[in-house]
Amino acid sequence: MTSRLQFFPLLLFFVLSLAVLGACADNGDDSDEPTASDVVDQAADAFDDLNSANFELDIDGTIGIDAEGMISLGAVSGEIARPADARADASVVFGGSSVSLEMVASDGEMFMRNLLTGNWERAPSDLQYDPARIFDEDEGIAAIIDQLEDIELEGEDSVGGTDAFHLTGRVDTPAVTALAGDFFESEQLDVDIWVAQDDYRLLRVVLHDTEAEDPMSWELSLSDHDEPVEIDVPELE
C-alpha cells in the first residue's frame, strides 16, 4: 500500500511535466507564425534592399497615359533597376487598335521608339506613365506598402511556384496615382499582396477599384529579383 502511495506522486509529476512541455511546444509554434504586420514590415525591408527585377503589369480597365486620354495602357513587361532605370514593352490602345510600344526610362528621362519610323526619340512631355516609378521611394511600391491600412494575413498561397503569404488591406487612392495613374474613382482601393515565405521578397501587388461604376484592377508582378539587368539609354536619331 505504501509503495502505491509513493507511486502516485511520481505519476502526477510526469503527467504535469508532460502537460507543461506540451503547452510550451504549442506556444513555441504560435510564436513562430508571423503576423500580418510582421510580414509587411519584412516585405518593406526586402523591397528597400532590392536593386533590380523583371516586372509584368496587367490592367483590367482603362488607364489613359496621355493628357487627352486617347492612349490607354493595357499591359507592360520589362526590367527595372535602381535608382530610376527601366526598359519596357507596353501594349497600348490607340484609336481602337492595340499596338506595342518600346520605352526606356533613365534618370528621369523617358524615351520611346517611334511607331512609324522605328527611331528612338524623347517621349512627349504629357506621357503619364513611367515604369521606373516602381522604385520611387515617395510615389512607388514602397509608398503603397508604407500606407497600407486594415492589413490582414489571409493565409498561404503560391505565386509562380513560390510559397507565399497572401495579405489584404486598403490604401488611400492618392498614394497610388503617381505610379498607377489618376483614373481610380474610389477614395480608397482594396489591395492584395503576395510575399515570398522564404525571404519576404515582394511577388505581386494588386489594386482593386471595386467601388467604381466600372470596377478595374491593376496588377504588378515581380520576378528574377536582383538578377543582373542592362538598361541602355537609346541613341536618338
PDB file of C-alpha atoms in Angstrom, residues 22-119:
ATOM      1  CA  GLY A  22       3.040  20.306 -24.410  1.00  0.00           C
ATOM      2  CA  ALA A  23       1.907  23.823 -23.582  1.00  0.00           C
ATOM      3  CA  CYS A  24       5.394  25.166 -24.192  1.00  0.00           C
ATOM      4  CA  ALA A  25       5.571  23.399 -27.527  1.00  0.00           C
ATOM      5  CA  ASP A  26       2.222  24.855 -28.556  1.00  0.00           C
ATOM      6  CA  ASN A  27       3.286  28.329 -27.521  1.00  0.00           C
ATOM      7  CA  GLY A  28       6.511  27.927 -29.455  1.00  0.00           C
ATOM      8  CA  ASP A  29       4.635  27.019 -32.629  1.00  0.00           C
ATOM      9  CA  ASP A  30       2.329  30.016 -32.285  1.00  0.00           C
ATOM     10  CA  SER A  31       5.210  32.424 -31.770  1.00  0.00           C
ATOM     11  CA  ASP A  32       6.854  31.194 -34.970  1.00  0.00           C
ATOM     12  CA  GLU A  33       3.864  32.231 -37.067  1.00  0.00           C
ATOM     13  CA  PRO A  34       4.336  35.805 -38.346  1.00  0.00           C
ATOM     14  CA  THR A  35       1.570  38.348 -38.006  1.00  0.00           C
ATOM     15  CA  ALA A  36       0.321  40.486 -40.879  1.00  0.00           C
ATOM     16  CA  SER A  37       2.371  43.418 -39.566  1.00  0.00           C
ATOM     17  CA  ASP A  38       5.483  41.226 -39.357  1.00  0.00           C
ATOM     18  CA  VAL A  39       5.133  40.162 -42.990  1.00  0.00           C
ATOM     19  CA  VAL A  40       4.509  43.705 -44.227  1.00  0.00           C
ATOM     20  CA  ASP A  41       7.486  45.090 -42.295  1.00  0.00           C
ATOM     21  CA  GLN A  42       9.783  42.347 -43.608  1.00  0.00           C
ATOM     22  CA  ALA A  43       8.477  42.861 -47.150  1.00  0.00           C
ATOM     23  CA  ALA A  44       9.134  46.600 -46.907  1.00  0.00           C
ATOM     24  CA  ASP A  45      12.721  45.972 -45.781  1.00  0.00           C
ATOM     25  CA  ALA A  46      13.282  43.401 -48.533  1.00  0.00           C
ATOM     26  CA  PHE A  47      11.930  45.784 -51.168  1.00  0.00           C
ATOM     27  CA  ASP A  48      14.181  48.584 -49.906  1.00  0.00           C
ATOM     28  CA  ASP A  49      17.151  46.249 -50.438  1.00  0.00           C
ATOM     29  CA  LEU A  50      16.022  45.191 -53.926  1.00  0.00           C
ATOM     30  CA  ASN A  51      18.141  46.641 -56.733  1.00  0.00           C
ATOM     31  CA  SER A  52      16.627  45.108 -59.870  1.00  0.00           C
ATOM     32  CA  ALA A  53      13.840  42.862 -61.097  1.00  0.00           C
ATOM     33  CA  ASN A  54      11.723  41.836 -64.034  1.00  0.00           C
ATOM     34  CA  PHE A  55       8.153  43.083 -63.920  1.00  0.00           C
ATOM     35  CA  GLU A  56       4.806  42.447 -65.537  1.00  0.00           C
ATOM     36  CA  LEU A  57       1.875  44.819 -65.325  1.00  0.00           C
ATOM     37  CA  ASP A  58      -1.658  43.801 -66.259  1.00  0.00           C
ATOM     38  CA  ILE A  59      -4.571  46.212 -66.250  1.00  0.00           C
ATOM     39  CA  ASP A  60      -8.219  45.228 -66.273  1.00  0.00           C
ATOM     40  CA  GLY A  61      -9.860  48.502 -67.219  1.00  0.00           C
ATOM     41  CA  THR A  62      -8.887  51.738 -68.928  1.00  0.00           C
ATOM     42  CA  ILE A  63      -5.945  53.850 -67.789  1.00  0.00           C
ATOM     43  CA  GLY A  64      -5.012  56.718 -70.078  1.00  0.00           C
ATOM     44  CA  ILE A  65      -1.365  57.705 -70.329  1.00  0.00           C
ATOM     45  CA  ASP A  66      -1.640  60.964 -72.271  1.00  0.00           C
ATOM     46  CA  ALA A  67      -3.220  64.300 -71.398  1.00  0.00           C
ATOM     47  CA  GLU A  68      -6.094  63.840 -73.857  1.00  0.00           C
ATOM     48  CA  GLY A  69      -6.828  60.283 -72.751  1.00  0.00           C
ATOM     49  CA  MET A  70      -6.520  58.999 -76.318  1.00  0.00           C
ATOM     50  CA  ILE A  71      -3.888  56.370 -75.464  1.00  0.00           C
ATOM     51  CA  SER A  72      -4.676  53.747 -72.831  1.00  0.00           C
ATOM     52  CA  LEU A  73      -2.352  51.250 -71.217  1.00  0.00           C
ATOM     53  CA  GLY A  74      -3.171  47.550 -71.370  1.00  0.00           C
ATOM     54  CA  ALA A  75      -0.146  45.530 -70.266  1.00  0.00           C
ATOM     55  CA  VAL A  76       3.574  46.111 -69.739  1.00  0.00           C
ATOM     56  CA  SER A  77       6.588  43.854 -69.239  1.00  0.00           C
ATOM     57  CA  GLY A  78      10.222  44.715 -68.768  1.00  0.00           C
ATOM     58  CA  GLU A  79      13.073  45.297 -66.353  1.00  0.00           C
ATOM     59  CA  ILE A  80      13.702  47.852 -63.635  1.00  0.00           C
ATOM     60  CA  ALA A  81      16.863  48.877 -61.812  1.00  0.00           C
ATOM     61  CA  ARG A  82      17.624  51.377 -59.092  1.00  0.00           C
ATOM     62  CA  PRO A  83      17.670  54.240 -58.833  1.00  0.00           C
ATOM     63  CA  ALA A  84      15.388  55.150 -61.762  1.00  0.00           C
ATOM     64  CA  ASP A  85      16.014  52.977 -64.812  1.00  0.00           C
ATOM     65  CA  ALA A  86      13.538  50.827 -66.716  1.00  0.00           C
ATOM     66  CA  ARG A  87      13.076  49.126 -70.066  1.00  0.00           C
ATOM     67  CA  ALA A  88       9.547  48.181 -71.051  1.00  0.00           C
ATOM     68  CA  ASP A  89       7.420  46.756 -73.833  1.00  0.00           C
ATOM     69  CA  ALA A  90       3.954  48.221 -73.456  1.00  0.00           C
ATOM     70  CA  SER A  91       0.710  47.187 -75.074  1.00  0.00           C
ATOM     71  CA  VAL A  92      -1.322  50.343 -75.649  1.00  0.00           C
ATOM     72  CA  VAL A  93      -4.643  51.052 -77.310  1.00  0.00           C
ATOM     73  CA  PHE A  94      -4.802  53.996 -79.709  1.00  0.00           C
ATOM     74  CA  GLY A  95      -7.716  54.730 -81.995  1.00  0.00           C
ATOM     75  CA  GLY A  96      -9.280  51.396 -81.174  1.00  0.00           C
ATOM     76  CA  SER A  97      -6.180  49.446 -82.222  1.00  0.00           C
ATOM     77  CA  SER A  98      -3.693  47.687 -79.959  1.00  0.00           C
ATOM     78  CA  VAL A  99      -0.031  48.427 -80.671  1.00  0.00           C
ATOM     79  CA  SER A 100       3.270  47.577 -78.989  1.00  0.00           C
ATOM     80  CA  LEU A 101       5.363  50.448 -77.703  1.00  0.00           C
ATOM     81  CA  GLU A 102       9.014  50.216 -76.610  1.00  0.00           C
ATOM     82  CA  MET A 103      10.005  52.506 -73.760  1.00  0.00           C
ATOM     83  CA  VAL A 104      13.154  53.291 -71.797  1.00  0.00           C
ATOM     84  CA  ALA A 105      13.355  55.378 -68.638  1.00  0.00           C
ATOM     85  CA  SER A 106      16.655  56.618 -67.262  1.00  0.00           C
ATOM     86  CA  ASP A 107      17.333  59.151 -64.535  1.00  0.00           C
ATOM     87  CA  GLY A 108      14.064  60.995 -65.008  1.00  0.00           C
ATOM     88  CA  GLU A 109      14.105  60.965 -68.807  1.00  0.00           C
ATOM     89  CA  MET A 110      11.692  58.936 -70.926  1.00  0.00           C
ATOM     90  CA  PHE A 111      12.356  57.622 -74.417  1.00  0.00           C
ATOM     91  CA  MET A 112      10.112  55.720 -76.811  1.00  0.00           C
ATOM     92  CA  ARG A 113      10.508  54.158 -80.218  1.00  0.00           C
ATOM     93  CA  ASN A 114       8.546  55.946 -82.932  1.00  0.00           C
ATOM     94  CA  LEU A 115       5.908  53.567 -84.272  1.00  0.00           C
ATOM     95  CA  LEU A 116       6.249  54.889 -87.835  1.00  0.00           C
ATOM     96  CA  THR A 117       9.994  55.410 -88.269  1.00  0.00           C
ATOM     97  CA  GLY A 118      11.327  52.904 -85.738  1.00  0.00           C
ATOM     98  CA  ASN A 119      13.707  55.553 -84.412  1.00  0.00           C
TER      99      ASN A 119
END
